[in-house]
């Protein structure tokens, strides 16, 4: 089993999402012997945001028609999408920044969102091509937004884009209230620990394939 461990917070040792992904991966390995882990740190090695060069993979041009810069950027996109597609399990650190996700994580999503690789369009609408994997999201929030869907463009966005890719087994480990004082932070971390235990003991890509918080 291949597990892709992704962090996106730039806070290093001060990051709650990084601590949660570390715990998730360690407990997953303990519960599922033989898991091979590959690590991607988007804060340390983020792909560039889409521009005239990094959009090369979407242009459908013959390789001979691409500039050297486009070829280099295409290689980055190919590496990232191949890495994602090869994973059976993805553990994704996704803190909430200004009601959404870090720009580093958005840049990664923009690279793996490739027609013909992670999705395709048909006469009846889009079809995801990256199903059959489990994604566990470590969702951290300074405030409390579980009851405020109009302010949540973090988890709601990840549910949408992962579903668009065909991933239906999405599990959320949520730590809210991280900036609301010691008591709220402790309660949020305790809740997240319970989520971790529930999600790592369940087999990957369960047949019921539901999105779970």
mmCIF file of C-alpha atoms in Angstrom:
data_model
loop_
_atom_site.group_PDB
_atom_site.id
_atom_site.type_symbol
_atom_site.label_atom_id
_atom_site.label_comp_id
_atom_site.label_asym_id
_atom_site.label_seq_id
_atom_site.Cartn_x
_atom_site.Cartn_y
_atom_site.Cartn_z
ATOM 1 C CA UNK A 1 0.000 0.000 0.000
ATOM 2 C CA UNK A 2 1.347 3.432 -0.985
ATOM 3 C CA UNK A 3 0.622 6.427 1.232
ATOM 4 C CA UNK A 4 1.317 9.984 0.077
ATOM 5 C CA UNK A 5 1.862 12.336 3.031
ATOM 6 C CA UNK A 6 1.380 16.005 2.082
ATOM 7 C CA UNK A 7 1.940 19.051 4.293
ATOM 8 C CA UNK A 8 1.104 22.581 3.179
ATOM 9 C CA UNK A 9 1.483 24.760 6.273
ATOM 10 C CA UNK A 10 4.525 27.086 6.277
ATOM 11 C CA UNK A 11 4.570 27.210 10.093
ATOM 12 C CA UNK A 12 7.022 24.355 10.570
ATOM 13 C CA UNK A 13 7.217 23.131 14.171
ATOM 14 C CA UNK A 14 4.412 25.539 15.152
ATOM 15 C CA UNK A 15 1.935 23.949 12.734
ATOM 16 C CA UNK A 16 -0.975 21.975 14.183
ATOM 17 C CA UNK A 17 -1.843 20.455 10.804
ATOM 18 C CA UNK A 18 1.699 19.084 10.466
ATOM 19 C CA UNK A 19 1.479 17.483 13.889
ATOM 20 C CA UNK A 20 -1.861 15.926 12.986
ATOM 21 C CA UNK A 21 -0.641 14.531 9.663
ATOM 22 C CA UNK A 22 2.371 13.078 11.452
ATOM 23 C CA UNK A 23 0.077 11.324 13.931
ATOM 24 C CA UNK A 24 -2.256 10.112 11.206
ATOM 25 C CA UNK A 25 0.580 8.613 9.163
ATOM 26 C CA UNK A 26 2.206 6.975 12.200
ATOM 27 C CA UNK A 27 -1.066 5.437 13.358
ATOM 28 C CA UNK A 28 -1.963 4.340 9.817
ATOM 29 C CA UNK A 29 1.368 2.542 9.485
ATOM 30 C CA UNK A 30 0.822 0.893 12.851
ATOM 31 C CA UNK A 31 -2.649 -0.307 11.840
ATOM 32 C CA UNK A 32 -1.747 -1.282 8.253
ATOM 33 C CA UNK A 33 1.548 -3.165 8.056
ATOM 34 C CA UNK A 34 3.556 -2.777 4.888
ATOM 35 C CA UNK A 35 2.453 0.765 4.107
ATOM 36 C CA UNK A 36 5.115 2.636 2.123
ATOM 37 C CA UNK A 37 5.160 6.405 2.721
ATOM 38 C CA UNK A 38 6.220 9.136 0.304
ATOM 39 C CA UNK A 39 6.429 12.685 1.640
ATOM 40 C CA UNK A 40 5.671 15.987 -0.101
ATOM 41 C CA UNK A 41 6.208 19.296 1.691
ATOM 42 C CA UNK A 42 4.453 21.993 -0.314
ATOM 43 C CA UNK A 43 5.779 24.783 1.884
ATOM 44 C CA UNK A 44 9.363 23.753 1.140
ATOM 45 C CA UNK A 45 8.835 22.670 -2.481
ATOM 46 C CA UNK A 46 5.688 24.282 -3.842
ATOM 47 C CA UNK A 47 4.970 24.253 -7.578
ATOM 48 C CA UNK A 48 4.612 27.714 -9.081
ATOM 49 C CA UNK A 49 1.141 29.099 -9.588
ATOM 50 C CA UNK A 50 -0.283 28.630 -13.051
ATOM 51 C CA UNK A 51 1.090 31.024 -15.632
ATOM 52 C CA UNK A 52 1.820 31.042 -19.351
ATOM 53 C CA UNK A 53 4.576 28.452 -18.868
ATOM 54 C CA UNK A 54 3.070 26.142 -16.262
ATOM 55 C CA UNK A 55 -0.198 25.972 -18.227
ATOM 56 C CA UNK A 56 1.680 24.048 -20.906
ATOM 57 C CA UNK A 57 0.179 20.710 -19.878
ATOM 58 C CA UNK A 58 -3.285 22.088 -20.684
ATOM 59 C CA UNK A 59 -2.453 23.399 -24.134
ATOM 60 C CA UNK A 60 -2.417 20.021 -25.865
ATOM 61 C CA UNK A 61 0.562 21.041 -27.979
ATOM 62 C CA UNK A 62 3.099 18.699 -29.517
ATOM 63 C CA UNK A 63 6.274 18.541 -27.438
ATOM 64 C CA UNK A 64 8.201 20.192 -30.270
ATOM 65 C CA UNK A 65 5.953 23.242 -30.024
ATOM 66 C CA UNK A 66 6.630 23.812 -26.327
ATOM 67 C CA UNK A 67 9.209 26.242 -25.027
ATOM 68 C CA UNK A 68 11.973 25.003 -22.753
ATOM 69 C CA UNK A 69 10.249 26.681 -19.810
ATOM 70 C CA UNK A 70 6.961 24.910 -20.649
ATOM 71 C CA UNK A 71 8.755 21.572 -20.883
ATOM 72 C CA UNK A 72 10.295 22.082 -17.444
ATOM 73 C CA UNK A 73 6.934 23.026 -15.959
ATOM 74 C CA UNK A 74 5.219 20.098 -17.702
ATOM 75 C CA UNK A 75 7.716 17.781 -16.024
ATOM 76 C CA UNK A 76 6.777 19.214 -12.623
ATOM 77 C CA UNK A 77 3.067 18.719 -13.322
ATOM 78 C CA UNK A 78 3.640 15.169 -14.582
ATOM 79 C CA UNK A 79 5.626 14.248 -11.492
ATOM 80 C CA UNK A 80 2.921 15.571 -9.159
ATOM 81 C CA UNK A 81 -0.045 13.986 -10.933
ATOM 82 C CA UNK A 82 1.744 10.629 -11.280
ATOM 83 C CA UNK A 83 2.624 10.697 -7.580
ATOM 84 C CA UNK A 84 -0.997 11.405 -6.651
ATOM 85 C CA UNK A 85 -2.420 8.731 -8.948
ATOM 86 C CA UNK A 86 0.006 6.103 -7.642
ATOM 87 C CA UNK A 87 -1.081 6.587 -4.023
ATOM 88 C CA UNK A 88 -3.633 4.308 -2.403
ATOM 89 C CA UNK A 89 -3.958 6.651 0.582
ATOM 90 C CA UNK A 90 -3.303 10.392 0.756
ATOM 91 C CA UNK A 91 -2.877 12.173 4.106
ATOM 92 C CA UNK A 92 -3.328 15.868 3.424
ATOM 93 C CA UNK A 93 -2.528 18.689 5.833
ATOM 94 C CA UNK A 94 -4.911 21.557 5.067
ATOM 95 C CA UNK A 95 -5.088 24.460 7.512
ATOM 96 C CA UNK A 96 -7.744 27.108 6.970
ATOM 97 C CA UNK A 97 -6.241 30.390 5.778
ATOM 98 C CA UNK A 98 -8.677 33.286 5.334
ATOM 99 C CA UNK A 99 -11.623 30.863 5.031
ATOM 100 C CA UNK A 100 -9.871 28.753 2.372
ATOM 101 C CA UNK A 101 -6.691 26.704 1.905
ATOM 102 C CA UNK A 102 -3.032 27.785 1.659
ATOM 103 C CA UNK A 103 -2.024 29.002 -1.781
ATOM 104 C CA UNK A 104 0.699 26.322 -1.861
ATOM 105 C CA UNK A 105 -1.971 23.625 -1.643
ATOM 106 C CA UNK A 106 -4.095 25.330 -4.292
ATOM 107 C CA UNK A 107 -1.047 25.421 -6.604
ATOM 108 C CA UNK A 108 -0.624 21.653 -6.126
ATOM 109 C CA UNK A 109 -4.314 21.019 -6.869
ATOM 110 C CA UNK A 110 -4.063 23.113 -10.036
ATOM 111 C CA UNK A 111 -1.195 20.881 -11.211
ATOM 112 C CA UNK A 112 -2.958 17.564 -10.550
ATOM 113 C CA UNK A 113 -6.287 18.727 -12.005
ATOM 114 C CA UNK A 114 -5.539 17.389 -15.474
ATOM 115 C CA UNK A 115 -8.108 16.397 -18.049
ATOM 116 C CA UNK A 116 -7.485 12.817 -19.100
ATOM 117 C CA UNK A 117 -5.530 12.048 -15.933
ATOM 118 C CA UNK A 118 -7.654 12.900 -12.881
ATOM 119 C CA UNK A 119 -10.932 13.718 -14.683
ATOM 120 C CA UNK A 120 -12.542 13.807 -18.085
ATOM 121 C CA UNK A 121 -15.533 15.502 -19.667
ATOM 122 C CA UNK A 122 -18.274 13.446 -21.305
ATOM 123 C CA UNK A 123 -21.589 14.197 -22.989
ATOM 124 C CA UNK A 124 -23.283 13.780 -19.621
ATOM 125 C CA UNK A 125 -20.790 15.806 -17.612
ATOM 126 C CA UNK A 126 -17.427 15.387 -15.879
ATOM 127 C CA UNK A 127 -16.209 11.990 -14.665
ATOM 128 C CA UNK A 128 -13.462 11.528 -12.077
ATOM 129 C CA UNK A 129 -10.564 9.256 -13.004
ATOM 130 C CA UNK A 130 -8.705 9.136 -9.672
ATOM 131 C CA UNK A 131 -11.108 7.037 -7.649
ATOM 132 C CA UNK A 132 -10.209 3.985 -5.629
ATOM 133 C CA UNK A 133 -8.112 5.845 -3.080
ATOM 134 C CA UNK A 134 -8.673 7.140 0.440
ATOM 135 C CA UNK A 135 -7.890 10.744 1.385
ATOM 136 C CA UNK A 136 -7.581 11.749 5.043
ATOM 137 C CA UNK A 137 -7.564 15.517 5.511
ATOM 138 C CA UNK A 138 -6.067 17.108 8.624
ATOM 139 C CA UNK A 139 -8.234 20.227 8.815
ATOM 140 C CA UNK A 140 -7.122 22.895 11.295
ATOM 141 C CA UNK A 141 -8.925 26.146 12.033
ATOM 142 C CA UNK A 142 -8.231 29.055 14.330
ATOM 143 C CA UNK A 143 -11.941 29.581 14.904
ATOM 144 C CA UNK A 144 -15.029 27.372 14.913
ATOM 145 C CA UNK A 145 -16.732 27.021 11.550
ATOM 146 C CA UNK A 146 -18.478 23.648 11.665
ATOM 147 C CA UNK A 147 -21.808 25.440 12.089
ATOM 148 C CA UNK A 148 -21.052 28.231 9.626
ATOM 149 C CA UNK A 149 -20.994 26.689 6.127
ATOM 150 C CA UNK A 150 -21.162 30.112 4.481
ATOM 151 C CA UNK A 151 -17.658 30.813 5.843
ATOM 152 C CA UNK A 152 -16.134 27.458 4.957
ATOM 153 C CA UNK A 153 -14.321 27.483 1.634
ATOM 154 C CA UNK A 154 -11.688 25.080 2.957
ATOM 155 C CA UNK A 155 -13.295 21.711 3.662
ATOM 156 C CA UNK A 156 -16.145 22.404 1.236
ATOM 157 C CA UNK A 157 -13.653 23.114 -1.553
ATOM 158 C CA UNK A 158 -11.611 19.997 -0.820
ATOM 159 C CA UNK A 159 -14.743 17.840 -0.793
ATOM 160 C CA UNK A 160 -15.726 19.293 -4.161
ATOM 161 C CA UNK A 161 -12.388 19.014 -5.936
ATOM 162 C CA UNK A 162 -11.603 15.533 -4.587
ATOM 163 C CA UNK A 163 -15.085 14.402 -5.618
ATOM 164 C CA UNK A 164 -14.465 15.901 -9.057
ATOM 165 C CA UNK A 165 -11.371 13.700 -9.262
ATOM 166 C CA UNK A 166 -13.544 10.672 -8.419
ATOM 167 C CA UNK A 167 -12.334 10.272 -4.828
ATOM 168 C CA UNK A 168 -15.333 9.386 -2.678
ATOM 169 C CA UNK A 169 -13.629 7.989 0.426
ATOM 170 C CA UNK A 170 -12.649 11.294 2.032
ATOM 171 C CA UNK A 171 -12.183 11.463 5.809
ATOM 172 C CA UNK A 172 -11.724 14.637 7.846
ATOM 173 C CA UNK A 173 -9.679 14.946 11.028
ATOM 174 C CA UNK A 174 -10.815 18.342 12.290
ATOM 175 C CA UNK A 175 -9.197 20.535 14.934
ATOM 176 C CA UNK A 176 -11.188 23.727 15.469
ATOM 177 C CA UNK A 177 -10.656 26.594 17.887
ATOM 178 C CA UNK A 178 -6.866 26.550 17.711
ATOM 179 C CA UNK A 179 -6.711 30.331 18.320
ATOM 180 C CA UNK A 180 -9.589 30.563 20.806
ATOM 181 C CA UNK A 181 -7.656 29.962 24.013
ATOM 182 C CA UNK A 182 -6.113 26.992 25.785
ATOM 183 C CA UNK A 183 -9.376 25.265 26.681
ATOM 184 C CA UNK A 184 -10.778 25.469 23.153
ATOM 185 C CA UNK A 185 -7.488 24.306 21.660
ATOM 186 C CA UNK A 186 -7.294 21.328 23.998
ATOM 187 C CA UNK A 187 -10.885 20.374 23.166
ATOM 188 C CA UNK A 188 -10.210 20.697 19.443
ATOM 189 C CA UNK A 189 -7.108 18.531 19.620
ATOM 190 C CA UNK A 190 -8.916 15.903 21.678
ATOM 191 C CA UNK A 191 -11.679 15.790 19.088
ATOM 192 C CA UNK A 192 -9.109 15.443 16.314
ATOM 193 C CA UNK A 193 -7.420 12.570 18.131
ATOM 194 C CA UNK A 194 -10.737 10.754 18.230
ATOM 195 C CA UNK A 195 -11.154 11.330 14.488
ATOM 196 C CA UNK A 196 -7.679 9.919 13.836
ATOM 197 C CA UNK A 197 -8.406 6.725 15.744
ATOM 198 C CA UNK A 198 -11.719 6.239 13.934
ATOM 199 C CA UNK A 199 -10.309 6.851 10.466
ATOM 200 C CA UNK A 200 -7.004 4.950 10.609
ATOM 201 C CA UNK A 201 -8.555 1.755 11.932
ATOM 202 C CA UNK A 202 -10.951 1.610 8.989
ATOM 203 C CA UNK A 203 -9.687 -0.062 5.850
ATOM 204 C CA UNK A 204 -8.749 2.071 2.879
ATOM 205 C CA UNK A 205 -11.312 2.798 0.163
ATOM 206 C CA UNK A 206 -14.264 1.288 2.003
ATOM 207 C CA UNK A 207 -17.052 0.048 -0.228
ATOM 208 C CA UNK A 208 -19.541 2.451 1.321
ATOM 209 C CA UNK A 209 -17.250 5.263 0.130
ATOM 210 C CA UNK A 210 -18.675 8.236 1.974
ATOM 211 C CA UNK A 211 -17.260 11.625 2.833
ATOM 212 C CA UNK A 212 -16.896 11.691 6.594
ATOM 213 C CA UNK A 213 -16.098 14.461 9.019
#
